[in-house]
Coordinates of C-alpha atoms in Angstrom, one line a residue:
M1 CA 0.0 0.0 0.0
Q2 CA 1.4 3.4 -1.0
S3 CA 1.7 5.9 1.9
I4 CA 0.6 9.5 1.4
F5 CA 2.8 12.2 2.9
V6 CA 1.1 15.3 4.1
A7 CA 3.4 18.2 5.0
A8 CA 2.8 19.6 8.4
S9 CA 1.7 23.2 8.4
D10 CA 3.4 26.0 10.3
V11 CA 0.2 28.0 10.3
L12 CA -1.8 27.6 13.6
E13 CA -5.4 26.6 13.1
L14 CA -7.6 28.4 15.7
G15 CA -11.4 28.2 16.4
D16 CA -14.1 29.5 18.7
S17 CA -13.1 27.1 21.5
D18 CA -9.4 28.0 21.7
F19 CA -8.9 31.4 20.0
D20 CA -8.5 33.6 23.1
D21 CA -6.3 31.2 25.0
M22 CA -4.0 30.4 22.1
V23 CA -3.5 34.0 20.9
A24 CA -2.7 35.2 24.4
E25 CA 0.3 32.8 24.5
Y26 CA 2.1 34.9 21.8
E27 CA 3.5 38.4 22.0
T28 CA 2.8 39.0 18.4
V29 CA 0.6 36.8 16.0
L30 CA -0.8 37.5 12.6
V31 CA -4.3 35.9 12.1
E32 CA -6.0 35.3 8.8
F33 CA -9.8 35.1 8.9
F34 CA -10.8 33.2 5.8
A35 CA -13.5 31.2 4.0
P36 CA -12.5 28.0 2.1
W37 CA -14.6 29.0 -1.0
C38 CA -12.9 32.5 -1.2
G39 CA -10.7 32.8 -4.3
H40 CA -8.5 35.5 -2.8
C41 CA -8.0 33.2 0.3
Q42 CA -7.0 30.4 -2.0
Q43 CA -4.5 32.6 -3.7
L44 CA -3.1 33.8 -0.4
A45 CA -2.8 30.2 1.1
P46 CA 0.6 29.1 -0.3
E47 CA 2.2 32.5 0.3
Y48 CA 0.9 32.5 3.9
E49 CA 2.2 28.9 4.5
T50 CA 5.6 29.9 3.1
A51 CA 5.7 33.0 5.2
A52 CA 4.8 31.0 8.4
T53 CA 7.7 28.6 7.7
K54 CA 10.2 31.5 7.2
L55 CA 8.9 33.3 10.3
K56 CA 9.0 30.2 12.5
G57 CA 10.5 31.1 15.9
T58 CA 10.1 34.9 15.2
V59 CA 6.4 35.6 14.7
S60 CA 3.5 33.1 14.6
L61 CA 0.9 33.0 11.8
A62 CA -2.6 31.6 12.5
K63 CA -5.8 31.2 10.6
V64 CA -9.5 31.0 11.5
D65 CA -12.1 29.4 9.2
C66 CA -15.1 31.7 9.5
T67 CA -17.5 29.3 8.0
V68 CA -17.3 27.1 11.1
N69 CA -16.1 29.7 13.7
S70 CA -18.6 32.5 13.2
E71 CA -18.6 33.6 16.8
T72 CA -14.9 34.6 16.7
C73 CA -15.1 36.1 13.3
G74 CA -18.2 38.1 14.3
R75 CA -16.5 39.4 17.5
F76 CA -13.6 40.9 15.5
G77 CA -15.9 42.5 12.9
V78 CA -14.9 40.3 9.9
N79 CA -17.1 41.0 7.0
G80 CA -14.9 40.1 4.1
Y81 CA -12.3 37.5 3.2
P82 CA -9.5 37.3 3.8
T83 CA -9.2 39.7 6.7
L84 CA -5.8 39.8 8.4
K85 CA -5.2 41.2 11.9
I86 CA -2.2 41.6 14.1
F87 CA -2.7 40.6 17.8
R88 CA -0.4 41.5 20.6
N89 CA -0.5 39.6 23.9
G90 CA -4.0 38.4 23.0
E91 CA -5.4 41.8 22.1
D92 CA -6.5 43.0 18.6
F93 CA -3.7 45.4 17.9
A94 CA -4.1 46.5 14.3
A95 CA -5.4 45.5 10.9
Y96 CA -2.7 44.1 8.6
D97 CA -2.4 46.2 5.5
G98 CA 1.0 44.9 4.2
P99 CA 1.9 42.9 1.2
R100 CA 0.2 39.5 0.4
S101 CA 3.3 37.8 -1.0
A102 CA 5.4 35.4 1.3
D103 CA 8.5 37.7 1.2
G104 CA 6.3 40.8 1.8
I105 CA 4.6 39.2 4.8
V106 CA 7.9 38.1 6.2
S107 CA 9.4 41.6 5.9
Y108 CA 6.4 43.3 7.3
M109 CA 6.0 41.0 10.3
K110 CA 9.6 41.0 11.2
K111 CA 9.2 44.7 11.9
Q112 CA 6.3 43.8 14.2
A113 CA 8.4 41.4 16.3
G114 CA 10.1 42.5 19.5
P115 CA 10.6 46.2 20.3
S116 CA 9.7 48.9 17.8
S117 CA 13.2 50.3 18.2
V118 CA 16.3 48.2 18.8
P119 CA 18.6 49.4 21.6
L120 CA 22.2 49.7 20.5
H121 CA 25.0 49.4 23.1
N122 CA 28.2 49.5 21.1
E123 CA 29.7 50.3 17.6
R124 CA 29.3 46.6 16.6
D125 CA 25.6 46.7 17.3
L126 CA 25.3 49.9 15.2
D127 CA 27.2 48.5 12.3
A128 CA 25.2 45.3 12.3
F129 CA 21.9 47.2 12.4
V130 CA 22.6 49.6 9.5
N131 CA 24.1 46.8 7.3
H132 CA 20.7 45.8 6.1
F133 CA 18.7 45.5 2.8
E134 CA 16.4 48.3 3.9
A135 CA 17.0 51.8 5.2
S136 CA 17.6 52.2 8.9
V137 CA 16.6 55.1 11.2
V138 CA 18.8 55.5 14.3
G139 CA 18.3 58.0 17.2
F140 CA 21.3 59.2 19.2
F141 CA 20.4 60.5 22.6
S142 CA 22.3 61.9 25.6
S143 CA 20.4 59.7 28.2
A144 CA 18.0 56.8 28.3
D145 CA 15.4 58.8 30.2
S146 CA 15.5 61.9 28.0
S147 CA 12.1 63.3 26.8
Q148 CA 13.5 63.2 23.2
M149 CA 14.1 59.5 23.4
A150 CA 10.6 58.9 24.8
E151 CA 9.2 60.9 21.8
F152 CA 11.4 58.9 19.4
L153 CA 10.2 55.6 20.8
K154 CA 6.6 56.7 20.5
A155 CA 7.2 57.6 16.9
S156 CA 9.0 54.3 16.2
S157 CA 6.0 52.4 17.6
A158 CA 3.6 54.3 15.3
M159 CA 5.8 53.6 12.2
R160 CA 7.2 50.2 12.9
D161 CA 5.3 48.5 10.1
S162 CA 7.0 50.7 7.5
H163 CA 10.5 51.4 8.7
R164 CA 13.4 50.0 10.9
F165 CA 14.3 51.9 14.1
A166 CA 17.1 51.7 16.6
H167 CA 18.3 54.0 19.4
T168 CA 21.3 54.5 21.7
A169 CA 22.0 56.7 24.8
D170 CA 25.7 56.7 23.9
L171 CA 26.2 59.8 21.6
S172 CA 29.8 58.7 21.0
L173 CA 28.6 55.9 18.7
G174 CA 27.5 58.5 16.2
L175 CA 30.8 60.5 16.1
K176 CA 32.1 58.8 13.0
H177 CA 28.8 59.5 11.3
G178 CA 28.9 63.2 12.0
V179 CA 26.8 63.2 15.2
E180 CA 28.2 65.9 17.5
S181 CA 28.4 64.9 21.1
E182 CA 26.3 67.7 22.5
Y183 CA 23.4 67.2 20.0
V184 CA 20.4 64.8 19.9
M185 CA 20.4 63.5 16.4
V186 CA 18.3 61.2 14.2
V187 CA 20.2 59.6 11.3
L188 CA 18.7 57.8 8.3
F189 CA 21.2 55.3 6.9
R190 CA 20.5 54.3 3.4
P191 CA 21.0 50.6 2.5
P192 CA 24.7 49.9 1.8
R193 CA 23.8 48.2 -1.5
L194 CA 22.4 51.6 -2.7
N195 CA 25.5 53.6 -1.7
S196 CA 26.6 55.8 -4.6
K197 CA 28.9 58.8 -5.2
F198 CA 25.8 60.7 -6.5
E199 CA 24.2 61.1 -3.1
D200 CA 25.1 60.9 0.6
S201 CA 24.7 57.5 2.3
L202 CA 23.1 59.0 5.3
V203 CA 20.9 62.0 6.2
K204 CA 20.7 63.7 9.6
S205 CA 17.9 65.5 11.4
E206 CA 16.9 66.7 14.9
A207 CA 13.3 65.6 14.3
V208 CA 12.0 63.3 17.0
S209 CA 8.2 63.9 17.2
I210 CA 5.9 61.6 15.2
A211 CA 4.9 64.2 12.7
S212 CA 8.3 65.7 12.1
L213 CA 10.1 62.3 12.0
R214 CA 7.4 60.9 9.6
Q215 CA 8.0 63.9 7.3
F216 CA 11.8 63.5 7.5
I217 CA 11.6 59.8 6.6
R218 CA 9.1 60.4 3.8
D219 CA 11.3 63.1 2.3
N220 CA 14.6 61.1 2.4
V221 CA 14.0 57.3 2.7
F222 CA 13.9 56.6 -1.0
G223 CA 16.9 58.8 -2.0
L224 CA 17.6 59.8 -5.5
C225 CA 17.0 56.5 -7.2
P226 CA 15.6 53.7 -5.0
H227 CA 15.0 50.0 -5.8
L228 CA 11.3 49.7 -6.8
T229 CA 9.8 46.3 -5.8
A230 CA 6.3 44.9 -5.7
E231 CA 6.4 45.4 -1.9
N232 CA 7.3 49.1 -1.9
R233 CA 5.5 50.3 -5.0
E234 CA 2.4 51.5 -3.2
N235 CA 4.6 53.9 -1.2
M236 CA 5.9 55.4 -4.4
R237 CA 2.5 56.0 -6.0
G238 CA 1.3 59.6 -6.4
R239 CA 4.7 60.7 -7.8
D240 CA 5.9 61.5 -11.3
L241 CA 8.1 58.5 -11.6
L242 CA 10.8 57.4 -14.1
V243 CA 11.7 53.7 -13.8
A244 CA 14.7 51.9 -15.4
Y245 CA 13.8 48.2 -15.9
Y246 CA 16.6 45.7 -16.3
D247 CA 18.1 42.7 -14.6
V248 CA 18.2 44.3 -11.1
D249 CA 19.6 41.7 -8.7
Y250 CA 20.9 43.0 -5.3
L251 CA 21.4 39.4 -4.0
R252 CA 23.7 38.0 -6.6
N253 CA 24.9 40.9 -8.7
I254 CA 25.2 44.1 -6.7
K255 CA 28.0 45.5 -8.9
G256 CA 26.3 44.8 -12.2
T257 CA 23.0 46.2 -10.8
N258 CA 24.6 49.4 -9.7
Y259 CA 26.5 49.8 -13.0
W260 CA 23.2 50.8 -14.7
R261 CA 21.7 52.5 -11.7
N262 CA 24.7 54.9 -11.5
R263 CA 24.2 55.8 -15.1
V264 CA 20.6 56.7 -14.4
M265 CA 21.6 58.7 -11.3
K266 CA 24.3 60.6 -13.2
V267 CA 21.7 61.9 -15.6
A268 CA 19.0 62.3 -12.8
T269 CA 21.3 64.8 -10.9
Q270 CA 21.0 67.2 -13.9
F271 CA 17.2 67.3 -13.6
Q272 CA 16.9 67.0 -9.8
S273 CA 14.9 70.2 -9.3
Q274 CA 12.3 69.3 -11.9
G275 CA 10.0 67.3 -9.6
L276 CA 10.5 63.9 -11.3
S277 CA 11.4 60.8 -9.1
Y278 CA 13.6 58.0 -10.3
A279 CA 13.9 54.2 -9.5
V280 CA 15.3 51.0 -10.8
A281 CA 13.4 47.8 -11.0
N282 CA 13.8 44.2 -11.9
R283 CA 12.3 43.7 -15.4
A284 CA 11.1 40.2 -14.8
E285 CA 9.2 41.2 -11.7
F286 CA 7.3 43.8 -13.7
Q287 CA 7.2 42.2 -17.1
E288 CA 3.4 41.7 -17.1
E289 CA 2.9 45.4 -16.3
L290 CA 5.4 46.5 -18.9
E291 CA 3.5 44.5 -21.6
E292 CA 0.1 45.5 -20.4
E293 CA 0.7 49.2 -19.8
F294 CA 3.5 50.0 -22.3
G295 CA 3.4 47.3 -24.9
L296 CA 7.0 46.2 -24.1
G297 CA 7.6 42.5 -24.6
P298 CA 10.3 40.3 -23.0
S299 CA 12.6 40.7 -26.0
D300 CA 12.4 44.5 -26.3
G301 CA 15.6 46.3 -25.5
G302 CA 17.7 43.2 -25.0
E303 CA 19.8 43.5 -21.8
L304 CA 19.8 47.3 -21.8
P305 CA 17.5 49.2 -19.4
L306 CA 14.0 50.0 -20.6
I307 CA 12.9 53.5 -19.5
T308 CA 9.3 54.5 -18.7
I309 CA 7.6 57.5 -17.1
R310 CA 4.2 57.6 -15.4
N311 CA 3.1 60.9 -13.9
R312 CA 0.5 61.7 -11.3
E313 CA -2.2 62.1 -13.9
G314 CA -1.6 58.6 -15.2
H315 CA 0.1 59.8 -18.4
K316 CA 2.6 57.3 -19.7
Y317 CA 5.8 57.7 -21.8
S318 CA 8.5 55.2 -22.8
M319 CA 11.9 56.0 -24.2
Q320 CA 12.1 54.8 -27.8
E321 CA 15.8 55.3 -28.3
E322 CA 18.1 52.6 -27.1
F323 CA 19.7 53.3 -23.6
T324 CA 23.3 54.4 -24.2
R325 CA 26.1 53.8 -21.7
D326 CA 27.1 57.4 -21.7
G327 CA 23.5 58.4 -20.6
K328 CA 23.1 60.7 -23.6
S329 CA 19.9 59.0 -24.8
L330 CA 18.3 59.3 -21.4
E331 CA 19.4 62.9 -21.2
R332 CA 17.6 63.6 -24.6
F333 CA 14.5 61.7 -23.4
L334 CA 14.3 63.8 -20.3
E335 CA 14.9 67.1 -22.1
D336 CA 12.0 66.2 -24.4
Y337 CA 9.8 65.2 -21.5
F338 CA 10.3 68.4 -19.6
A339 CA 9.8 70.4 -22.8
G340 CA 6.5 68.7 -23.4
K341 CA 7.6 67.2 -26.7
L342 CA 6.9 63.5 -25.9
K343 CA 3.9 61.8 -27.2
R344 CA 1.8 60.1 -24.5
Q345 CA 1.5 56.4 -24.7
V346 CA -2.2 55.5 -24.5
K347 CA -3.7 52.0 -24.4
S348 CA -6.9 52.4 -26.3
E349 CA -9.3 50.4 -28.5
A350 CA -10.2 52.1 -31.7
A351 CA -13.1 54.5 -31.3
P352 CA -16.3 53.1 -32.9
E353 CA -17.2 54.7 -36.3
N354 CA -20.8 54.7 -35.3
N355 CA -21.5 55.6 -31.7
D356 CA -25.2 56.4 -31.9
G357 CA -26.5 53.6 -29.7
P358 CA -28.3 54.2 -26.4
V359 CA -25.1 53.4 -24.5
K360 CA -22.1 55.3 -25.8
V361 CA -18.8 53.3 -26.2
V362 CA -15.9 55.1 -24.4
V363 CA -12.3 54.3 -25.2
A364 CA -9.2 56.0 -23.9
D365 CA -8.9 58.0 -27.2
N366 CA -12.4 59.5 -26.9
F367 CA -12.6 59.8 -23.1
E368 CA -11.9 63.5 -23.1
E369 CA -14.5 64.2 -25.7
L370 CA -17.3 62.0 -24.3
V371 CA -16.8 61.9 -20.5
N372 CA -15.1 65.2 -19.9
N373 CA -17.5 67.2 -21.9
P374 CA -18.2 70.0 -19.4
S375 CA -21.8 70.5 -20.4
K376 CA -23.0 66.9 -19.9
D377 CA -23.6 64.5 -17.0
V378 CA -22.2 61.1 -17.6
L379 CA -23.0 57.7 -16.1
L380 CA -20.0 55.6 -16.9
E381 CA -19.7 51.8 -16.4
F382 CA -16.2 50.2 -16.4
Y383 CA -16.6 46.6 -17.4
A384 CA -14.6 43.5 -18.4
P385 CA -15.8 41.3 -21.3
W386 CA -15.4 38.1 -19.3
C387 CA -17.3 39.5 -16.2
G388 CA -20.6 37.6 -15.5
H389 CA -22.1 40.5 -13.5
C390 CA -21.4 42.9 -16.4
K391 CA -23.2 40.6 -18.8
S392 CA -26.2 40.4 -16.5
L393 CA -26.2 44.2 -16.3
E394 CA -25.9 44.9 -20.0
P395 CA -29.7 44.6 -21.1
K396 CA -30.7 46.7 -18.1
Y397 CA -28.1 49.3 -18.8
T398 CA -29.1 49.4 -22.5
E399 CA -32.8 49.9 -21.5
L400 CA -31.7 52.8 -19.2
G401 CA -29.9 54.4 -22.2
E402 CA -33.0 53.9 -24.3
Q403 CA -35.3 55.5 -21.7
L404 CA -33.0 58.5 -21.4
S405 CA -32.2 58.8 -25.2
A406 CA -34.2 62.1 -25.4
N407 CA -31.9 63.8 -22.9
T408 CA -29.3 66.0 -24.5
H409 CA -27.5 66.8 -21.2
I410 CA -26.9 63.2 -20.0
V411 CA -24.8 60.4 -21.4
I412 CA -25.1 56.7 -20.5
A413 CA -21.7 55.2 -21.4
K414 CA -19.5 52.1 -20.9
M415 CA -15.8 51.4 -21.2
D416 CA -13.8 48.1 -21.4
A417 CA -11.3 48.7 -18.5
T418 CA -9.2 45.7 -19.6
A419 CA -8.5 47.2 -23.1
N420 CA -8.2 50.9 -22.3
D421 CA -6.3 53.1 -19.8
V422 CA -8.4 54.1 -16.9
P423 CA -7.7 57.6 -15.6
P424 CA -6.3 57.6 -12.1
T425 CA -9.2 59.6 -10.6
Y426 CA -11.3 56.5 -11.2
D427 CA -10.7 53.7 -8.6
V428 CA -11.7 50.6 -10.5
Q429 CA -11.0 47.5 -8.4
G430 CA -13.7 45.1 -9.7
F431 CA -16.4 44.9 -12.4
P432 CA -18.7 46.4 -13.1
T433 CA -17.7 49.7 -11.4
I434 CA -20.0 52.6 -12.2
F435 CA -19.3 56.4 -11.7
F436 CA -21.5 59.4 -12.1
V437 CA -19.5 62.3 -13.6
P438 CA -21.3 65.6 -13.2
A439 CA -21.3 68.4 -15.6
G440 CA -18.8 71.1 -14.6
Q441 CA -17.1 68.8 -12.1
K442 CA -15.1 66.4 -14.2
D443 CA -12.4 66.1 -11.6
Q444 CA -14.9 64.8 -9.0
P445 CA -16.4 61.5 -10.3
R446 CA -18.8 59.9 -7.8
K447 CA -18.9 56.2 -7.4
Y448 CA -22.4 54.7 -7.8
E449 CA -23.2 52.4 -5.0
G450 CA -26.9 51.8 -5.6
G451 CA -29.0 48.9 -7.0
R452 CA -28.6 47.7 -10.6
E453 CA -32.2 47.7 -11.8
V454 CA -33.3 50.3 -14.3
N455 CA -35.5 52.0 -11.7
D456 CA -32.6 52.2 -9.3
F457 CA -30.5 54.1 -11.9
L458 CA -33.4 56.4 -12.8
N459 CA -34.2 57.3 -9.2
Y460 CA -30.5 58.0 -8.6
L461 CA -30.2 60.2 -11.6
K462 CA -33.3 62.1 -10.7
E463 CA -31.5 63.1 -7.5
V464 CA -28.1 64.0 -8.9
A465 CA -28.6 65.1 -12.6
T466 CA -27.8 68.7 -13.4
H467 CA -30.9 69.0 -15.5
P468 CA -34.4 67.4 -15.1
L469 CA -34.6 64.0 -16.7
I470 CA -36.7 63.4 -19.8
L471 CA -38.1 59.8 -19.8
G472 CA -39.3 59.0 -23.3
N473 CA -41.5 62.0 -24.1
A474 CA -42.2 62.9 -20.6
R475 CA -40.1 65.4 -18.6
E476 CA -39.4 64.5 -15.0
D477 CA -39.4 67.7 -13.0
L478 CA -38.2 66.1 -9.8

């Protein structure tokens, strides 16, 4: 008889009967509240298992099946799956809002283990702490009971999920880093792998309060040209960002990785005051996005860096000229970008030749004309061709368009969000997602949260439309 081997899980399984007792045994534990039928939970499961194994002995990971442990899940306000929460000494401490990959969970939860700021007693401790893959923030204080240290520790607790902190009451440890013996000083040490002649390897401040320290870190933690990853990309959103994609590998090839990064940085220093941020990223890690957003396939560019820019408005540009080792091609690209000479890269279907139906077809190329027409209200559905809910909505949405076809001031429209660039002001996380875009307020689209029957839409539009609705031949003066 063939034996079946089932690998033991490092994820604790908790339930109504033992949840409180088990969680109280651990200083810090991450708990996933899940349902077996949930697709997102199934995607997370292997990453969560891997993270639990890597964190074994440091932080414990647990899970609760909410389909059979409804009392516990209800007590902690779980109303969606998966829900992840961090518990400390048995108490619900905070929602987990970190990455969902194994490495991301490991990195995030290591920051949650132990003290929020590591005490440093000697130079060896300091050197070991700052010799890390991520940036390090170290506070140098004159005494362990100083008010400044207390403030720093409070700030480190508030930001422990995002950054690494350490502190010392021995000011002499900071002398070789320019910390003067009579001053309290906070020093941000950039990761040694990112050291470059084009920027300082550390930045100093006297900020210790939560607000001032948060601002100091935000302004300096990324430096001139950070390493963009799937884990830190959310922190870099909202910027005008140039990214150089190539074989970035800071584990096996630091020298080769920094060869190209230094060439990007050399050019970046010439445009430092122009408001553009810079980063390098591993091409393989972002290949799907490069193909989807910029039309760049695996063979494009060969081994040379691919350069793209995406600004706050969601406008995209890619460098067509091959990256040259002297940086001149990148220099020309940036000169054209800042001079407004570059053509935007837009992912768009072809606009339909005939767009006279009751529901107007919006594509990226006609978005400005149809949706941002300042004189018209627009109800806009973002859909995906494969989406079952979208297919169910289609006949009702068409009927809505037919009923409102006599209105000259309102447009019922739809856009395939998988085939066209969606402007960043529209937060489309699932399908269908519907927005009302009022006349004269095109920068303030309102997400529609109502029912999906024709009368639901009509009642909503009667309330928000700029002009009275006309239904068929009858005007609705409501």
